[in-house]
Coordinates of C-alpha atoms in Angstrom, one line a residue:
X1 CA -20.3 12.7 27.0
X2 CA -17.4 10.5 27.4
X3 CA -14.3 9.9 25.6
X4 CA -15.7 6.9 23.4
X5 CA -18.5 9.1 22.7
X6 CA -16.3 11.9 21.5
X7 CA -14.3 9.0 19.4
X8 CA -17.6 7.6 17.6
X9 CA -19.2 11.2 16.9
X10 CA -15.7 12.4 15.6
X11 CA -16.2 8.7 13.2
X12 CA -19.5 10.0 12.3
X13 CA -18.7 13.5 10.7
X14 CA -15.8 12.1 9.3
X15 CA -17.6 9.1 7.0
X16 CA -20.3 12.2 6.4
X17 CA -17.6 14.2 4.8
X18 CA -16.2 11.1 3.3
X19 CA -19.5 10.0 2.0
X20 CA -19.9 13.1 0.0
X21 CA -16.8 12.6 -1.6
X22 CA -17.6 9.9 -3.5
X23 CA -19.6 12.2 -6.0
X24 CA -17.6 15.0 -6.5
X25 CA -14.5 12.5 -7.3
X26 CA -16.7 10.1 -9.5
X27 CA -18.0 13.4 -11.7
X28 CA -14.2 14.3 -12.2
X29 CA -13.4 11.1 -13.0
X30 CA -16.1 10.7 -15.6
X31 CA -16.5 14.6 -17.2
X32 CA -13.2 15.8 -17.0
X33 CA -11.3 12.7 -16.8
X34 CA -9.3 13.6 -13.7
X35 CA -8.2 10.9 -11.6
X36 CA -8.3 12.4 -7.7
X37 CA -5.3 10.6 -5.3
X38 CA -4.4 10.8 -1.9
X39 CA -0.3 10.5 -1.5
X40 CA -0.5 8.7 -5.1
X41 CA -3.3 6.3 -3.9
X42 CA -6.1 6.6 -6.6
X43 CA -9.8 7.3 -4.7
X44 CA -11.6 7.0 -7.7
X45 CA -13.9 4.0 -7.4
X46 CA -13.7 3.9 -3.7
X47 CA -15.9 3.4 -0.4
X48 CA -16.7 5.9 2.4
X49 CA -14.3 3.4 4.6
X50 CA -11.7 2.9 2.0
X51 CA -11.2 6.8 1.6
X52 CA -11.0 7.0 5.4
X53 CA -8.4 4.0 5.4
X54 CA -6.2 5.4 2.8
X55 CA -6.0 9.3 4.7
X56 CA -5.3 7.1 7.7
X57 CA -2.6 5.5 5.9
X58 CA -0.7 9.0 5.5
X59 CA 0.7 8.2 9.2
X60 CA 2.6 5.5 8.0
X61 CA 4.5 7.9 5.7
X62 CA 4.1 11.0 6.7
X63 CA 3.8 10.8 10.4
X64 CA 0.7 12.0 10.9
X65 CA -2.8 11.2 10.0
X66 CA -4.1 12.6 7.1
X67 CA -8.2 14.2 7.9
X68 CA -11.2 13.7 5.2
X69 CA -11.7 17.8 7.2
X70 CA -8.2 18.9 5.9
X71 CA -8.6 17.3 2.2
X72 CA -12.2 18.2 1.6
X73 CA -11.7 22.0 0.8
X74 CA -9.3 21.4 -1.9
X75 CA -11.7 18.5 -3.3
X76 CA -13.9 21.1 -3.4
X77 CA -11.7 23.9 -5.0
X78 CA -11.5 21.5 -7.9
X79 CA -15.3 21.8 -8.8
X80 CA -14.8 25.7 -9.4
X81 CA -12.0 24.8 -12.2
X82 CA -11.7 24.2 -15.5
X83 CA -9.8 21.1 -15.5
X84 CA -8.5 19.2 -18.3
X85 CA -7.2 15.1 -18.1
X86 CA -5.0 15.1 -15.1
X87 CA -3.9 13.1 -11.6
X88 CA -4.5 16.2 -8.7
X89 CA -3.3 14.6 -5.3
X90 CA -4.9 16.5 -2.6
X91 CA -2.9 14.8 -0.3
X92 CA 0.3 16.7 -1.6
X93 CA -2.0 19.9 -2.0
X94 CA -3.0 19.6 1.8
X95 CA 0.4 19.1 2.8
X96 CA 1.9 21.6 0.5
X97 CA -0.9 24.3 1.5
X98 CA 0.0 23.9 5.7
X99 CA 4.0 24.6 4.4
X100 CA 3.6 27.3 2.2
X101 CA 3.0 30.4 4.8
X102 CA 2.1 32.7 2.2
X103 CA -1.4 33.3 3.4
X104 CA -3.5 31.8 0.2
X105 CA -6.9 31.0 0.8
X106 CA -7.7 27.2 -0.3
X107 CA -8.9 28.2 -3.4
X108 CA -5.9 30.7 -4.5
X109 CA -3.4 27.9 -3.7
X110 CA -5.4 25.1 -5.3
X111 CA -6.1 27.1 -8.8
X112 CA -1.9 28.2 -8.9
X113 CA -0.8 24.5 -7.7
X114 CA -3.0 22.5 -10.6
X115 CA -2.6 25.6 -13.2
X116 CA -0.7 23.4 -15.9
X117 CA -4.3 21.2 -16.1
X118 CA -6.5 24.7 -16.3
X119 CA -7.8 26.9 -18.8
X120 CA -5.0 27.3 -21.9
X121 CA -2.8 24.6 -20.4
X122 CA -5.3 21.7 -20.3
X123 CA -4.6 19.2 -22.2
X124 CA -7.2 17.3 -24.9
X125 CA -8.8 14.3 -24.4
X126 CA -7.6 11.5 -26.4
X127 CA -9.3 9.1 -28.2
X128 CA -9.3 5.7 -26.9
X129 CA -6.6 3.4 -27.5
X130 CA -6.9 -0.5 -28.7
X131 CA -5.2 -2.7 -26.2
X132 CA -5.2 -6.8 -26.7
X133 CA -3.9 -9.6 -24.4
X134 CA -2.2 -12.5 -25.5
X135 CA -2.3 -14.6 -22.7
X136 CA -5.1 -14.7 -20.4
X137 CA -2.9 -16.1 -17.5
X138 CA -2.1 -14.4 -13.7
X139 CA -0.5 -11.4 -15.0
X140 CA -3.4 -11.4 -18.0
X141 CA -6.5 -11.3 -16.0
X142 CA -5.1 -8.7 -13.1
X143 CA -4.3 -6.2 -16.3
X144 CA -8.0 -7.2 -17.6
X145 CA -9.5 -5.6 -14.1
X146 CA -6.7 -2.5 -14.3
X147 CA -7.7 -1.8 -17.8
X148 CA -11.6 -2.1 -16.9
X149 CA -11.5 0.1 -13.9
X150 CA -9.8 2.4 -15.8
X151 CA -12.0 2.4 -18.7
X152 CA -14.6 4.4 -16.2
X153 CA -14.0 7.7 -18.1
X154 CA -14.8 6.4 -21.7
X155 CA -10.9 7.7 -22.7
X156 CA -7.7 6.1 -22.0
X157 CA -7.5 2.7 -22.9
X158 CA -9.8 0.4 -23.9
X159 CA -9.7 -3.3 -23.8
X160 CA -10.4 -4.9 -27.0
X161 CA -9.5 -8.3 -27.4
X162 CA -8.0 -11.7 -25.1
X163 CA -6.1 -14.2 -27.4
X164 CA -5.5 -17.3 -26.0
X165 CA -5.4 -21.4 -26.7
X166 CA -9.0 -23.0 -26.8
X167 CA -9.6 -25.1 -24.0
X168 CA -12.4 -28.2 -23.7
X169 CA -15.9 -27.3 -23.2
X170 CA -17.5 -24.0 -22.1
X171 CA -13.6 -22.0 -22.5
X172 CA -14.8 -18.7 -22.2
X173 CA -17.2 -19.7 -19.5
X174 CA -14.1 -20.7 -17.8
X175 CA -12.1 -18.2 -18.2
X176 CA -14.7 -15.4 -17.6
X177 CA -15.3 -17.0 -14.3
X178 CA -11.4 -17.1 -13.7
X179 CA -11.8 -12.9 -13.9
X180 CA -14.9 -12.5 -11.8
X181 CA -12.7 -14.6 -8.8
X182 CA -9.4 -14.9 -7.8
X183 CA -8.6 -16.2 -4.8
X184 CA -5.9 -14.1 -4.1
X185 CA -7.3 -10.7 -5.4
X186 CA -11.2 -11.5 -4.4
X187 CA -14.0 -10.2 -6.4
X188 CA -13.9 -8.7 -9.6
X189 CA -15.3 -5.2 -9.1
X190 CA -18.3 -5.1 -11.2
X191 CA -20.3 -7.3 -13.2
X192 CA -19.1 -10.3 -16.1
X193 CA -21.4 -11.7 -18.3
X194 CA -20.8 -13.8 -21.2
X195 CA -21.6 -13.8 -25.0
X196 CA -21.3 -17.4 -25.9
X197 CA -22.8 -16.8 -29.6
X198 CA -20.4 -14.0 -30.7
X199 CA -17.4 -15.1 -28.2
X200 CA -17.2 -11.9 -25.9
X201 CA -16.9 -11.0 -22.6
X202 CA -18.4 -8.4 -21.2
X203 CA -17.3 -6.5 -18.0
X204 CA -18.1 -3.1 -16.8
X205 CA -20.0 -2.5 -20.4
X206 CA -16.5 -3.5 -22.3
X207 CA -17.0 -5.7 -25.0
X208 CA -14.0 -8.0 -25.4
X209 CA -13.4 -10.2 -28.0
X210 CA -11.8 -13.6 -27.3
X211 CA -9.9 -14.8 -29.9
X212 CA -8.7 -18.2 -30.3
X213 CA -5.3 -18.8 -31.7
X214 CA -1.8 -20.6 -31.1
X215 CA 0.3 -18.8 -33.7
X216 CA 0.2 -14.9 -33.8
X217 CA 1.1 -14.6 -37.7
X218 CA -2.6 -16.4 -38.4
X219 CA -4.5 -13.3 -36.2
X220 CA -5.8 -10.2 -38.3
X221 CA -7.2 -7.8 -35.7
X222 CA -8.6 -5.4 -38.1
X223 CA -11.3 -8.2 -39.4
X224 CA -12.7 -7.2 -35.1
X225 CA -12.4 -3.6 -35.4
X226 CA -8.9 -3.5 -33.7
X227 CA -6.7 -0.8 -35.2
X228 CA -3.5 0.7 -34.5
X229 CA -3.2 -1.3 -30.9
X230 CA -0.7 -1.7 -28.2
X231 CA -0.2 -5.7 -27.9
X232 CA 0.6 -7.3 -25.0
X233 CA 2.1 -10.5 -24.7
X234 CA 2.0 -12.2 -21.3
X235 CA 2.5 -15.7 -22.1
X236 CA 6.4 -14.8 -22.5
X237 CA 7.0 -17.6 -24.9
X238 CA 8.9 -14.7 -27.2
X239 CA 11.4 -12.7 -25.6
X240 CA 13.5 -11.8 -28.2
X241 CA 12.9 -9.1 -30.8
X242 CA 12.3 -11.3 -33.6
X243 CA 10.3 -14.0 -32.0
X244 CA 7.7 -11.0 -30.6
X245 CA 8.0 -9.3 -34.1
X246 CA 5.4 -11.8 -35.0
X247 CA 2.6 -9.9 -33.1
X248 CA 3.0 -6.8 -35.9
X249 CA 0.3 -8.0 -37.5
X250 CA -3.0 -5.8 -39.0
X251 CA -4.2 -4.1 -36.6
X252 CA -1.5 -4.0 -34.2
X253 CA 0.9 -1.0 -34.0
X254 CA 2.8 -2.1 -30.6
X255 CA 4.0 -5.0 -28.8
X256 CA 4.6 -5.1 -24.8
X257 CA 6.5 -7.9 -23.1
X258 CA 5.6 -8.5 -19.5
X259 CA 9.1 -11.2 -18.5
X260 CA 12.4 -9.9 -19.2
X261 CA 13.4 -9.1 -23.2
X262 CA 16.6 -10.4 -24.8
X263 CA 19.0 -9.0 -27.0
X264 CA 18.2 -5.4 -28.2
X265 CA 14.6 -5.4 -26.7
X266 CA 14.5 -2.5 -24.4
X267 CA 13.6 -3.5 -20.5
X268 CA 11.5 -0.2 -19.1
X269 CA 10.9 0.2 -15.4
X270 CA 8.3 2.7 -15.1
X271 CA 9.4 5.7 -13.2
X272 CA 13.3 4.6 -13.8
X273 CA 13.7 4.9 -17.8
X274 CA 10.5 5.3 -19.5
X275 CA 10.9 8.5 -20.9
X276 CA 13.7 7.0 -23.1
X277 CA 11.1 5.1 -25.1
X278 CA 11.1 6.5 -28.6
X279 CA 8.1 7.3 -30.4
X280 CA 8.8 4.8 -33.3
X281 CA 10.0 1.5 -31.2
X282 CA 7.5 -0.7 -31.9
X283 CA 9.0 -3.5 -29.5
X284 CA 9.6 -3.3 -25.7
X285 CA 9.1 -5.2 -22.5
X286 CA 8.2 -4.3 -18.9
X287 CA 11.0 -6.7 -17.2
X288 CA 10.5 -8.8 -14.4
X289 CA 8.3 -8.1 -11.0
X290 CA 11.8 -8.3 -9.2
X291 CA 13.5 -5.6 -11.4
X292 CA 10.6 -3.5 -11.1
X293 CA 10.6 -3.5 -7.0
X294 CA 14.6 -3.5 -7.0
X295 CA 15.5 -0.9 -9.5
X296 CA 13.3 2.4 -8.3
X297 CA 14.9 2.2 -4.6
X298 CA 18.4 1.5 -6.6
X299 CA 18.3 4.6 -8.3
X300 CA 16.6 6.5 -5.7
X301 CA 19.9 5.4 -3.5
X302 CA 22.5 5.5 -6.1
X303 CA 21.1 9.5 -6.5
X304 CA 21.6 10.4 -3.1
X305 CA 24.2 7.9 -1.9
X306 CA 25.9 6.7 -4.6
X307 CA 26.4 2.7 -4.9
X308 CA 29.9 1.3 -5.4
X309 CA 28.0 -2.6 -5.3
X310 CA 25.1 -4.4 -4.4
X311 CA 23.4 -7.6 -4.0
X312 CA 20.0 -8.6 -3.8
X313 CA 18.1 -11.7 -2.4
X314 CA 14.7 -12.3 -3.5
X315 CA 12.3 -14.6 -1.1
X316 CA 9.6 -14.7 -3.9
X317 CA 6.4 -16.5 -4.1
X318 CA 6.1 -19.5 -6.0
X319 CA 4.3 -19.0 -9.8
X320 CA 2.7 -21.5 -12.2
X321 CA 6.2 -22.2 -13.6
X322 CA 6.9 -24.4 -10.5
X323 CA 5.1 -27.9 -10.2
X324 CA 2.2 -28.6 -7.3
X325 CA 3.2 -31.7 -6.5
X326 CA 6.9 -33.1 -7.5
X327 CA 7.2 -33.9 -11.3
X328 CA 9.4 -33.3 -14.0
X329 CA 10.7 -30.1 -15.0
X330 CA 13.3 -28.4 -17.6
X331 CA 14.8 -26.6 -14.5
X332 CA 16.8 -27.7 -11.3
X333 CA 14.8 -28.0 -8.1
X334 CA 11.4 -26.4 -9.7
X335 CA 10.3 -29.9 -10.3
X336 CA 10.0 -30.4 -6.5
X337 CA 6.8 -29.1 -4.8
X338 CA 6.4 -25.6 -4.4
X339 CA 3.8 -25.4 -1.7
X340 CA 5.9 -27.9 0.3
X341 CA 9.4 -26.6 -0.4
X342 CA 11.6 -23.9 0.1
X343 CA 13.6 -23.4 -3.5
X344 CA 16.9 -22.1 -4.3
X345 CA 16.8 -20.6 -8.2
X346 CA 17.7 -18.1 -10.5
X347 CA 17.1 -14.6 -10.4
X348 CA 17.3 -12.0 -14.0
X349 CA 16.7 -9.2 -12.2
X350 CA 20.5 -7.9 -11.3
X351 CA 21.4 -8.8 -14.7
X352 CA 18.5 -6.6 -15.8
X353 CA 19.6 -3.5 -13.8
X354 CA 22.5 -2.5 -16.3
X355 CA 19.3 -2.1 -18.6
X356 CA 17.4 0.0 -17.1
X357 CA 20.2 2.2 -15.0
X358 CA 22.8 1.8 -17.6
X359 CA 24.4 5.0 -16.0
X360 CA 25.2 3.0 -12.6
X361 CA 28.0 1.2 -13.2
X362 CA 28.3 -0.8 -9.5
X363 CA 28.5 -4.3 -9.9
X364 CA 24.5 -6.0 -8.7
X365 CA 24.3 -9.9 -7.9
X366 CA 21.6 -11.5 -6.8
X367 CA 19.9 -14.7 -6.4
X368 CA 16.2 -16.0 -5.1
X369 CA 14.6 -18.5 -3.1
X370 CA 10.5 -19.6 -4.1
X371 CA 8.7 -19.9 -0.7
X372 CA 5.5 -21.7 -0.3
X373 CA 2.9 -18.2 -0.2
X374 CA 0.7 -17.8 -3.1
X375 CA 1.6 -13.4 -3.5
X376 CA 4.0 -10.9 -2.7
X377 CA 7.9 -11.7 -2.4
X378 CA 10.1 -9.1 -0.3
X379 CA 14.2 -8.5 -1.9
X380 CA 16.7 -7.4 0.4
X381 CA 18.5 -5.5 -1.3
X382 CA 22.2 -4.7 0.6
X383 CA 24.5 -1.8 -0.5
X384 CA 27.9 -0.9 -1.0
X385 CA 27.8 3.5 -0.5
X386 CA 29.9 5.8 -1.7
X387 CA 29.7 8.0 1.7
X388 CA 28.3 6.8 5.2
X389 CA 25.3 7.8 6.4
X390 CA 22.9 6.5 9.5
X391 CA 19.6 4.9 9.8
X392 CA 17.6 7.3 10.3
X393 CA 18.8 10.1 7.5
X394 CA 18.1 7.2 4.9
X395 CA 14.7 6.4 6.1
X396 CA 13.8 10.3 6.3
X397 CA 14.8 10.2 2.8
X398 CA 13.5 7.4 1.4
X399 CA 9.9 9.0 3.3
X400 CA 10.4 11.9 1.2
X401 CA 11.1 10.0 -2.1
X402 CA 7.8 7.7 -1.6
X403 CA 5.8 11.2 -0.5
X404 CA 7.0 13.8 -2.8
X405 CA 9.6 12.6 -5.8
X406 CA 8.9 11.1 -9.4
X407 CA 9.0 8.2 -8.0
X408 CA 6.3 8.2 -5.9
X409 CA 4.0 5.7 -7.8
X410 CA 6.8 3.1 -7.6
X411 CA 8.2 3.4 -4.1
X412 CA 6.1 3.0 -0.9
X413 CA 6.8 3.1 2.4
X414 CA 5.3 1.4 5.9
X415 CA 6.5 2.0 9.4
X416 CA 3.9 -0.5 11.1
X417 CA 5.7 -2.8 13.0
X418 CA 4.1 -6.1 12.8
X419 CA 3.3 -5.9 8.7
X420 CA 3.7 -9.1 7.0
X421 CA 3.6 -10.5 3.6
X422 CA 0.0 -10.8 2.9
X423 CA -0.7 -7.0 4.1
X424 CA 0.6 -5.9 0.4
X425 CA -1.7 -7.7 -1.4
X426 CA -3.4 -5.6 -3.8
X427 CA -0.5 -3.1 -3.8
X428 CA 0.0 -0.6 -6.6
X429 CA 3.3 0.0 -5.9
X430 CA 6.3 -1.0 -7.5
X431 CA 8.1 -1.9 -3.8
X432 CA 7.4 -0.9 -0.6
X433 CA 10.2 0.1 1.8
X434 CA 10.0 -1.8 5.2
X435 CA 11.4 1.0 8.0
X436 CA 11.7 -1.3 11.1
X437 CA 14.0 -3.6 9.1
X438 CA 16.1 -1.1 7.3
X439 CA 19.7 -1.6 8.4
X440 CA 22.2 1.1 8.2
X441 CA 25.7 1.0 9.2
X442 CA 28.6 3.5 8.0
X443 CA 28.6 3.0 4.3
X444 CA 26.3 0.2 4.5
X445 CA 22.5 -0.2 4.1
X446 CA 20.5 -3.0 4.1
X447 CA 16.7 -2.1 2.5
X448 CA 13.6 -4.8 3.1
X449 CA 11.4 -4.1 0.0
X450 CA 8.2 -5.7 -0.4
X451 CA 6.1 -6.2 -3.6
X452 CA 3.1 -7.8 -5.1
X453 CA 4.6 -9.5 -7.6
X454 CA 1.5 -10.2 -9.8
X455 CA -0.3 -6.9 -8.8
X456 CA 2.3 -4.3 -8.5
X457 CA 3.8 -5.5 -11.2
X458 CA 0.9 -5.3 -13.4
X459 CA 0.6 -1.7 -12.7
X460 CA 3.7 -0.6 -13.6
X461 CA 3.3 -2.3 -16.7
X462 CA -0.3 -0.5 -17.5
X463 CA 1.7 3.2 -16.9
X464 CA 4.8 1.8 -19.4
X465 CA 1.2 1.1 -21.9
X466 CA -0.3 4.4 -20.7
X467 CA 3.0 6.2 -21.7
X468 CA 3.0 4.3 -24.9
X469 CA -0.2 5.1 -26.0
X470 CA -0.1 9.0 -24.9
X471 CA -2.9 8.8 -22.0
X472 CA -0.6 9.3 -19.1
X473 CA -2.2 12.4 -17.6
X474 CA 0.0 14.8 -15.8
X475 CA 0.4 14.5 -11.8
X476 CA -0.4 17.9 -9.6
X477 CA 0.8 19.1 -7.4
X478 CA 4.1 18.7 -9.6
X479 CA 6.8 15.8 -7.6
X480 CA 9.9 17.8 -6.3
X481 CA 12.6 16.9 -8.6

């Protein structure tokens, strides 16, 4: 046999194993509502290739590749518990299980390491929780597939309701087809159909109601059903609390802002500051994309580090703010063509830092320039430390923090050397740390961190709902503190 052989039969048992994955994983997603990553990378959902992709993708972070062989047994440990709703990374439990040295079988390990979701600890499934989108925009629809895939365990959260403008001839047609393709995200992952007569869509089996409207006060949600929902407004015409005080309506319990809030309107980076959301705040916003990929490193830095100052630079995509061709605009230079043009603008997001790290007191500046790609943006982000330190320690660390740390969901990190913009489309990530470009020098560091702006951003904004709502299910193994 020669060496290809070996290669292609080694392929083989692998997509076997992987293969009989998918079952065990999609019954613990549906009957026990447990949600099975691999180094925070949800597998739920996936194909045999796509679960061999993402153990392959350990290398990137962990230096080594990650084996369907070494993950399987703790997959199967699972099965013998009695789990209750929960995230069980068997990534972290492989890697945890080869450093302990204690001489547990697979089973022992797996049953202590995921004990707060067994037996007297589990927690109770929660009813499902109303969710409606005003605005049925970028941000919108990619929220409409997270809250859809996520609606596979019949807890959680469950769409209810778009509200939007009504559009000339066939509207929801329109806009149901706008969810089905994207020509950035692909396919819709399942099937659409529409209910003309009664004015739903239907994906995945969710009924949701489109609702036709141009003044929030007019809406009552309960005459559909809606009670006690979580309201979120992407059209960011209100920013301010009293303008998105107008979404309290019956029916609705909670609004969430996805662009920057004014005034006294709490900006929540998920990972960063949400557990200083209070039960009763009825009004709160998610900030901007940028803030969300800047602010996670920031802190994870300022922790270790310390920051005396900082500036960011944004090279960001262009959005449907900016004009196609050149035409008049309320802003300077976003009236010139964004596909053709570089832009210079305005950037909130260092501003929006003192909101959400209101403990770091370094001064953060920052500006932006809109380049002509369609997704993903990438802010360098250069520091002022407190202490020096070299290259290579604050890679190691910031390996550790994406791998192992509470802020593991937001912070990614890629060693490849030839990655490129459109290789973090479809990221879930709140920023992904670029290690060949990482510059160090004394007390100096320059970090390259990449981020879907539309889809990475919409994430964090369905965990800062999750949160809201009561339906974020605790991580195991536990993230090192």
């Amino acid at each position: 046999m020669t060496v290809n052989d070996d290669s292609f039969t080694n392929w083989m048992h692998r997509e076997e194993i992987a293969e009989s994955m998918i079952p065990i994983i999609g019954k613990l997603h549906r009957e026990q509502d447990v949600n099975v990553l691999l180094h925070s990378r949800s597998l739920v959902n996936k194909s045999v290739v796509s679960i061999l992709k993402t153990h392959r993708f350990a290398r990137q972070i962990a230096g080594e590749e990650l084996s369907v062989t070494e993950t399987m047994p703790f997959l199967r440990a699972l099965t013998t518990l009695d789990l209750g709703p929960s995230q069980i990374d068997i990534g972290m439990l492989a890697a945890t299980y080869r450093a302990d040295g204690r001489g547990l079988s697979v089973e022992e390990f797996t049953a202590e390491a995921v004990a707060g979701a067994t037996g007297e600890n589990k927690i109770e499934r929660r009813a499902s929780r109303d969710v409606v989108l005003y605005g049925f925009g970028r941000i919108g629809r990619l929220i409409a597939r997270l809250l859809i895939e996520k609606a596979g365990s019949g807890n959680g959260l469950r769409l209810r309701a778009i509200v939007v403008r009504k559009g000339k001839g066939q509207d929801i047609v329109k806009r149901a087809s706008l969810l089905r393709r994207d020509s950035i995200h692909g396919q819709f992952q399942g099937t659409i159909t529409v209910d003309e007569a009664n004015g739903k869509i239907i994906a995945n089996g969710n009924e949701i109601q489109v609702i036709y409207s141009d003044d929030p006060t007019t809406v009552d949600y309960t005459a559909y059903g809606i009670d006690d929902a979580i309201l979120i407004d992407n059209t960011g015409r209100w920013r301010d609390r009293e303008g998105l005080s107008k979404h309290l309506r019956p029916g609705v319990s909670k609004v969430v802002l996805t662009a920057p809030g004014k005034s006294d309107v709490p900006n929540i980076v998920h990972g960063v500051n949400h557990d200083t959301i209070k039960p009763d705040d009825q009004i709160l916003s998610c900030a901007s994309c940028t803030t969300n990929a800047i602010v996670p490193p920031l802190k994870a830095m300022a922790d270790e580090y310390g920051v005396l100052r900082g500036h960011v630079e944004t090279v960001h995509s262009y959005t449907n703010d900016q004009n196609l061709l050149d035409n008049y605009h309320g802003s300077d230079r976003r009236g010139r063509s964004a596909a053709l043009n570089m832009v210079i603008t305005e950037t909130g997001a260092a501003s929006a830092v003192a909101k959400a790290l209101p403990d770091l007191k370094a001064p953060i500046t920052g500006s932006s320039i809109r380049v002509p790609v369609p997704d993903v943006s990438i802010a360098i982000l250069s520091l002022r430390l407190e202490r020096e330190t070299t290259r290579e320690e604050v890679l190691d660390y910031l390996r550790n923090v994406s791998l192992a740390s509470p802020l593991k969901r937001q912070i990614d990190f890629i060693s490849a050397p030839d990655a490129v913009s459109s290789d973090f489309i479809g990221s879930r990530h709140a920023s992904i740390v670029d290690a060949g470009a990482t510059k160090v020098d004394g007390d100096n560091a320059i970090l390259y961190l990449w981020y879907d702006n539309e889809f990475g951003y919409s994430c964090q904004v369905i965990r800062v709902v999750q949160h809201v709502s009561g339906v974020e299910y605790p991580t195991f193994p536990a993230p090192a503190v």
